[in-house]
Amino acid sequence: MQFESYWHDTAPAFAGGAQGPVEGHYDVAVIGAGFTGLAAARQLARAGVKVVVLEAERVGWGASGRNGGHLNNGLAHSFLSAKSALGAERAVALYRALDDSIDTIEAIIAEEGIDCNFRRAGKLKLASKPQHFDAIARNFEAVHKEVDPDTALLTANELKGEVGSPFHGAMLSKKSAMMHMGRYVAGLATAAARRGATIFEKAAVTAHRQGNGRHSLTTGRGTVTADHVLVATGAYTPSLFSYFRRRIVSVGSFLIATRPLTDAEIAATMPGNRTCVTSMNIGNYFRLSPDNRLIFGGRARFSATSDQRSDARSGDILRASLAEIFPQLAGVEIDYCWGGLVDMTKDRYPRAGYVDGVWYAMGYSGHGAQLSTHLGMIIADAILGKADRNPIKGLDWPAVPGHFGKPWFLPLVGLYYKTLDRFQ
């Protein structure tokens, strides 16, 4: 078993990184070479802007290469909850932004010729308990009527042709997709560089100063100046950007990937070949990979640590969950086990805009694979002075009380959600 992201191990490495010292002046400096930062850099470079991307590790090293490979439309919350919290107009705008984000990714893949196994698969929100189906049905009625007619409600009997496990019904979101995340992020970086963006890997930003309308960013490889800065680092935001560190809660998300399944195993496990998410608070998500592995993930443990020891402990929990949902795969070999950090906000809504002299987009709360490319391009357009299409502009973002970067309270949060799952 390899303790490495399946997406990283099975994708070509980005080969277009800039060599030599980090120096010079740029119109825009982007911090972070994940989906958000690369999409913004590509958009800016296409407009003739001189843009540099500063990445602490390598392209796609963070959440962009450590996720489940889902491109799910819809919200992290129920649409009804979003309407209550955000108001109907903003809830609809955010829902449609998530729809648009998948269209955006599909268009980029076609325009740039990125080979990443993109496919409109549809997503199933699976009811783990009978009472969960009632809540899913209520949400479906509102979504289908008000914002997304490309949805369907499936009974437990109808699910038998979709998933080889007894769930109590599901909501099907037909626009949802899947792709190979490692190939996409490498292709997006290559496209950004081809358009004119300068991308430095192994260039962690260690200092940031503002003055006289200009930013100075220091790395271990040198210093650049820029007129604008976009922070696109999510859960991996460095401590020098304290405003975001107090508002982003970094939570571990962990995954395993089986050996390639046989045709018979696929027919007994995932005959519908869609992306799937269960309805538990501490739930699981799963899909088939392009080479027919079952990629199975979940929170597993409420931890802000992702290393081999932590990932191995979480992998054991995920293996047990896999066997519980799919007993027919209880003894299947696990080839990959990996983890990463997800940038959560307290209310689980993303944030993007301009504050303290810098632009930002983050807080995707588990829905970043689909939204980040789209939102990165929207913020790039805002930097360019184009019409503001930001669906969450002006959404209040208070700091998390008592939180200064390390989420000491995660075990308590985990205990709370475990209790909810036991009794709801």
XYZ file of C-alpha atoms in Angstrom:
424
model
C 0.000 0.000 0.000
C 1.318 3.424 -0.947
C 0.853 6.396 1.364
C 0.550 8.787 -1.548
C -2.303 10.484 -3.359
C -3.574 8.294 -6.173
C -4.033 11.473 -8.232
C -0.395 12.461 -7.792
C 1.005 9.000 -8.450
C -0.937 8.416 -11.663
C -0.513 11.815 -13.337
C 2.412 13.413 -15.150
C 4.276 16.002 -13.119
C 4.039 19.609 -14.249
C 7.184 20.353 -16.230
C 6.755 24.054 -16.955
C 7.919 25.569 -13.681
C 10.174 28.618 -13.815
C 13.815 28.088 -12.937
C 16.263 30.441 -11.269
C 15.637 33.082 -8.621
C 12.235 34.514 -7.716
C 12.559 38.151 -8.674
C 11.032 41.007 -10.641
C 7.827 43.012 -10.635
C 4.452 41.647 -11.691
C 0.983 43.031 -12.163
C -0.457 40.203 -10.045
C 1.131 37.670 -7.704
C -0.905 34.549 -6.955
C -0.047 32.531 -3.843
C -0.911 28.867 -4.293
C -0.795 26.642 -7.392
C -4.009 24.711 -6.875
C -7.193 24.961 -8.917
C -8.049 28.477 -7.672
C -4.641 30.030 -8.206
C -3.932 28.357 -11.540
C -7.360 29.190 -12.966
C -6.919 32.814 -11.924
C -3.393 32.936 -13.369
C -4.567 31.487 -16.680
C -7.410 33.992 -16.875
C -5.120 36.914 -16.085
C -2.410 35.791 -18.504
C -4.958 35.439 -21.305
C -5.832 39.106 -20.751
C -2.193 40.132 -21.174
C -1.490 40.591 -17.459
C 2.008 39.824 -16.164
C 1.300 37.243 -13.452
C 3.460 35.087 -11.186
C 2.329 32.056 -9.168
C 4.222 31.203 -5.974
C 3.737 27.629 -4.756
C 5.235 26.348 -1.491
C 5.521 22.747 -2.714
C 4.544 21.660 -6.223
C 1.573 22.200 -8.488
C -1.564 20.588 -7.041
C 0.184 19.595 -3.820
C -2.619 20.734 -1.478
C -6.341 20.032 -1.542
C -6.404 20.077 -5.359
C -4.532 16.763 -5.385
C -5.913 15.259 -2.183
C -9.648 14.948 -2.795
C -12.124 12.326 -3.941
C -12.276 13.378 -7.574
C -15.915 14.512 -7.454
C -17.298 17.516 -9.339
C -20.666 17.728 -7.639
C -23.113 20.495 -8.367
C -25.408 21.686 -5.592
C -24.492 22.998 -2.157
C -22.711 21.467 0.809
C -25.902 22.254 2.745
C -29.458 21.544 1.822
C -30.888 24.214 -0.461
C -33.569 24.884 2.159
C -30.899 25.590 4.791
C -29.053 27.887 2.392
C -32.203 29.883 1.687
C -32.751 30.299 5.419
C -29.150 31.352 6.116
C -28.368 33.402 3.014
C -31.733 34.479 1.648
C -33.312 33.083 -1.499
C -31.466 35.307 -3.970
C -27.948 34.510 -2.730
C -28.760 30.822 -2.215
C -29.904 30.545 -5.831
C -26.846 32.497 -7.047
C -24.457 30.225 -5.141
C -26.236 27.077 -6.324
C -26.020 28.261 -9.932
C -22.353 29.163 -9.484
C -21.688 25.540 -8.581
C -23.582 24.461 -11.702
C -21.617 26.948 -13.795
C -18.353 25.767 -12.272
C -18.687 22.347 -13.871
C -19.470 23.967 -17.229
C -16.362 26.129 -16.756
C -14.131 23.119 -16.091
C -15.573 21.263 -19.074
C -14.915 24.281 -21.326
C -11.306 24.685 -20.124
C -10.610 20.982 -20.679
C -11.901 21.265 -24.244
C -10.131 24.549 -25.014
C -6.766 23.496 -23.582
C -6.896 19.842 -24.655
C -6.482 18.446 -21.119
C -6.679 14.641 -20.927
C -8.200 14.056 -17.482
C -11.086 11.566 -17.902
C -13.799 14.207 -17.412
C -17.269 12.641 -17.462
C -20.770 13.826 -16.564
C -21.634 11.003 -14.187
C -24.327 12.424 -11.923
C -24.187 12.457 -8.128
C -26.219 10.396 -5.687
C -26.913 11.800 -2.207
C -27.661 8.524 -0.458
C -30.019 8.250 2.514
C -28.219 6.219 5.171
C -31.313 6.065 7.409
C -35.056 6.054 6.592
C -35.563 9.459 8.222
C -32.747 10.901 6.126
C -34.711 10.134 2.965
C -37.564 12.320 4.203
C -35.156 15.268 4.543
C -33.596 14.533 1.145
C -37.070 14.422 -0.430
C -38.022 17.813 1.040
C -34.805 19.340 -0.233
C -35.302 17.733 -3.647
C -38.747 19.276 -3.992
C -37.372 22.779 -3.415
C -34.300 22.280 -5.618
C -36.226 20.706 -8.481
C -38.891 23.399 -8.458
C -36.791 26.501 -7.836
C -33.276 26.055 -9.173
C -32.345 22.707 -10.785
C -34.822 20.627 -12.787
C -31.995 18.250 -13.784
C -32.521 16.290 -10.578
C -34.486 13.200 -9.639
C -35.597 11.398 -6.513
C -34.821 7.680 -6.446
C -36.466 5.111 -4.206
C -34.559 2.369 -2.433
C -35.742 -0.084 -5.076
C -34.536 2.153 -7.920
C -31.119 2.381 -6.261
C -30.494 -1.323 -6.725
C -29.296 -0.634 -10.251
C -26.991 2.134 -9.025
C -25.219 1.018 -5.845
C -24.646 -2.458 -4.478
C -25.537 -1.524 -0.912
C -28.915 -1.083 0.822
C -29.594 2.647 1.113
C -33.051 4.148 1.689
C -33.297 6.245 -1.462
C -31.318 9.119 -2.945
C -31.362 12.424 -4.758
C -29.728 12.331 -8.173
C -28.053 15.516 -9.413
C -27.581 14.865 -13.126
C -25.141 17.704 -13.912
C -22.444 16.404 -11.559
C -19.223 15.052 -13.015
C -15.923 13.394 -12.180
C -12.366 13.623 -13.488
C -8.758 12.677 -12.746
C -7.672 15.499 -10.468
C -3.922 15.052 -10.914
C -4.105 15.171 -14.697
C -6.416 18.169 -14.607
C -4.252 20.266 -12.285
C -1.094 19.466 -14.277
C -2.938 20.365 -17.466
C -4.290 23.581 -15.971
C -0.784 24.611 -14.870
C 0.593 23.829 -18.307
C -2.170 25.926 -19.884
C -1.493 28.855 -17.544
C 2.241 28.736 -18.347
C 1.540 28.453 -22.068
C -0.643 31.572 -21.803
C 2.244 33.462 -20.206
C 2.014 32.931 -16.442
C 5.273 32.402 -14.552
C 4.954 29.528 -12.054
C 7.525 28.972 -9.300
C 7.362 25.717 -7.317
C 9.177 25.257 -3.997
C 8.750 28.982 -3.370
C 6.913 29.311 -0.065
C 6.009 32.892 0.826
C 7.646 33.762 4.150
C 7.022 37.512 4.321
C 4.506 39.972 2.920
C 4.770 43.740 3.077
C 2.557 46.474 1.632
C 3.429 50.068 0.958
C 3.100 52.792 -1.663
C 0.464 50.798 -3.519
C 2.772 47.821 -3.992
C 3.203 44.386 -2.395
C 6.514 42.675 -1.625
C 6.535 38.874 -1.283
C 9.632 37.120 0.026
C 10.372 33.435 -0.586
C 13.360 31.193 0.040
C 14.286 31.709 -3.611
C 14.028 35.494 -3.702
C 11.554 38.374 -3.614
C 8.987 39.696 -6.073
C 6.840 42.807 -6.033
C 3.325 43.096 -7.404
C 0.469 45.553 -7.771
C -2.105 42.971 -6.672
C -1.966 39.766 -4.600
C -4.397 36.842 -4.684
C -4.250 34.451 -1.725
C -5.426 31.025 -2.918
C -3.989 28.734 -0.262
C -7.087 27.417 1.556
C -6.255 25.046 4.384
C -2.538 25.548 3.729
C -2.578 29.323 4.274
C 0.677 30.456 5.945
C 0.529 32.092 9.363
C 1.586 35.490 8.019
C -1.963 35.868 6.624
C -3.571 35.835 10.065
C -6.913 37.238 8.889
C -7.609 34.015 6.989
C -6.031 31.705 9.557
C -8.565 32.882 12.140
C -11.455 32.159 9.793
C -10.370 28.931 8.091
C -10.586 25.651 10.011
C -8.250 23.061 8.496
C -9.824 19.607 8.749
C -8.286 16.338 7.589
C -10.045 14.420 4.839
C -8.772 10.911 4.169
C -9.059 8.430 1.322
C -8.212 4.914 0.258
C -8.175 3.384 -3.218
C -8.603 -0.329 -3.822
C -6.831 -2.409 -6.413
C -8.599 -2.296 -9.808
C -11.918 -4.104 -9.466
C -13.058 -6.857 -11.780
C -16.110 -6.426 -13.986
C -18.065 -8.675 -11.636
C -17.017 -6.645 -8.592
C -18.023 -3.391 -10.316
C -21.416 -4.853 -11.251
C -21.961 -5.865 -7.619
C -20.712 -2.588 -6.126
C -21.034 0.458 -8.393
C -23.065 -0.506 -11.475
C -24.265 3.102 -11.934
C -20.695 4.467 -11.959
C -21.685 7.805 -10.402
C -20.211 9.912 -7.601
C -21.835 9.034 -4.278
C -22.126 10.793 -0.926
C -23.861 9.397 2.153
C -26.184 11.454 4.350
C -24.401 10.961 7.691
C -22.741 13.955 9.358
C -19.551 11.893 9.481
C -20.256 10.239 6.179
C -18.399 8.764 3.256
C -17.999 9.573 -0.406
C -16.934 7.207 -3.173
C -16.569 6.691 -6.922
C -14.737 4.510 -9.409
C -11.399 5.735 -10.755
C -10.557 5.721 -14.478
C -8.777 2.372 -13.951
C -11.731 0.931 -11.968
C -10.494 1.288 -8.409
C -13.007 2.230 -5.752
C -11.881 5.560 -4.282
C -13.476 5.742 -0.846
C -13.120 8.711 1.501
C -14.452 10.504 4.536
C -13.502 12.578 7.541
C -12.617 9.320 9.389
C -11.013 11.311 12.231
C -11.450 14.966 13.191
C -7.793 15.876 12.932
C -5.816 18.732 11.406
C -2.838 16.449 10.796
C -2.123 14.584 7.592
C 1.060 12.512 7.567
C 1.744 8.818 7.044
C 0.942 7.843 10.633
C -2.273 9.876 10.709
C -3.287 8.711 7.244
C -2.683 5.065 8.201
C -4.938 5.348 11.268
C -7.617 6.992 9.180
C -7.161 4.372 6.478
C -7.984 1.631 8.972
C -11.213 3.446 9.859
C -12.086 3.889 6.185
C -11.388 0.218 5.453
C -13.889 -0.717 8.181
C -16.469 1.716 6.772
C -15.917 0.316 3.278
C -16.535 -3.215 4.538
C -19.703 -2.071 6.326
C -21.170 -0.407 3.227
C -19.855 -2.971 0.739
C -19.372 -6.329 2.544
C -18.559 -7.896 -0.826
C -15.319 -5.871 -0.813
C -14.355 -6.521 2.813
C -11.153 -8.344 1.885
C -10.178 -6.327 -1.168
C -6.579 -5.095 -1.336
C -5.982 -1.385 -0.684
C -3.320 0.065 -2.987
C -3.381 3.739 -1.894
C -4.015 5.542 1.373
C -3.687 9.310 1.608
C -5.035 12.401 3.263
C -5.076 16.139 3.058
C -6.541 19.232 4.635
C -9.865 20.770 3.671
C -10.467 24.480 4.268
C -13.718 24.696 6.205
C -15.517 27.829 7.338
C -17.675 27.906 10.443
C -20.884 28.055 8.404
C -19.472 25.906 5.542
C -20.028 28.575 2.906
C -17.057 29.639 0.758
C -15.620 33.147 0.841
C -14.043 35.288 -1.864
C -13.337 38.956 -2.315
C -10.924 41.667 -1.203
C -9.737 42.463 2.322
C -6.713 44.148 3.916
C -5.255 44.929 0.497
C -5.337 41.384 -0.910
C -7.738 39.339 -3.004
C -8.740 35.871 -1.847
C -10.889 32.812 -2.615
C -11.076 29.874 -0.195
C -13.229 28.163 2.445
C -14.746 25.715 -0.023
C -15.674 23.321 2.806
C -15.430 20.130 0.782
C -16.827 21.521 -2.497
C -13.635 23.103 -3.801
C -12.879 20.634 -6.582
C -15.754 22.033 -8.591
C -16.070 25.641 -7.404
C -12.409 26.672 -7.149
C -11.637 26.898 -10.869
C -14.750 28.991 -11.499
C -14.248 31.264 -8.499
C -10.565 31.769 -9.323
C -11.589 33.046 -12.742
C -14.278 35.290 -11.242
C -11.742 36.915 -8.888
C -9.299 37.301 -11.777
C -11.997 39.161 -13.691
C -12.590 41.380 -10.654
C -8.870 42.221 -10.567
C -9.156 43.114 -14.241
C -12.005 45.486 -13.415
C -14.662 43.459 -15.208
C -18.262 43.015 -14.056
C -18.407 41.476 -10.574
C -19.903 37.961 -10.768
C -18.886 36.904 -7.253
C -21.938 35.107 -5.773
C -20.669 35.546 -2.202
C -19.422 39.121 -2.358
C -20.031 40.901 0.953
C -21.007 37.762 2.881
C -20.046 38.380 6.495
C -17.063 36.335 7.669
C -16.455 36.619 11.407
C -13.409 35.008 13.006
C -13.904 31.713 14.824
C -13.772 32.550 18.568
C -10.602 31.244 20.201
C -9.147 30.081 16.882
C -5.728 31.388 15.838
C -4.657 28.793 13.267
C -4.512 25.394 14.986
C -8.053 23.985 15.467
C -7.722 22.599 18.997
C -11.480 22.071 19.163
C -11.767 19.459 16.374
C -12.102 16.415 18.697
C -15.073 18.127 20.367
C -16.630 18.820 16.975
C -16.133 15.179 16.017
C -17.782 13.984 19.215
C -20.746 16.287 18.560
C -21.311 14.951 15.042
C -20.873 11.337 16.160
C -23.607 11.927 18.723
C -25.885 13.433 16.056
C -25.283 10.461 13.769
C -26.131 8.056 16.561
C -29.490 9.577 17.402
C -30.675 11.189 14.142
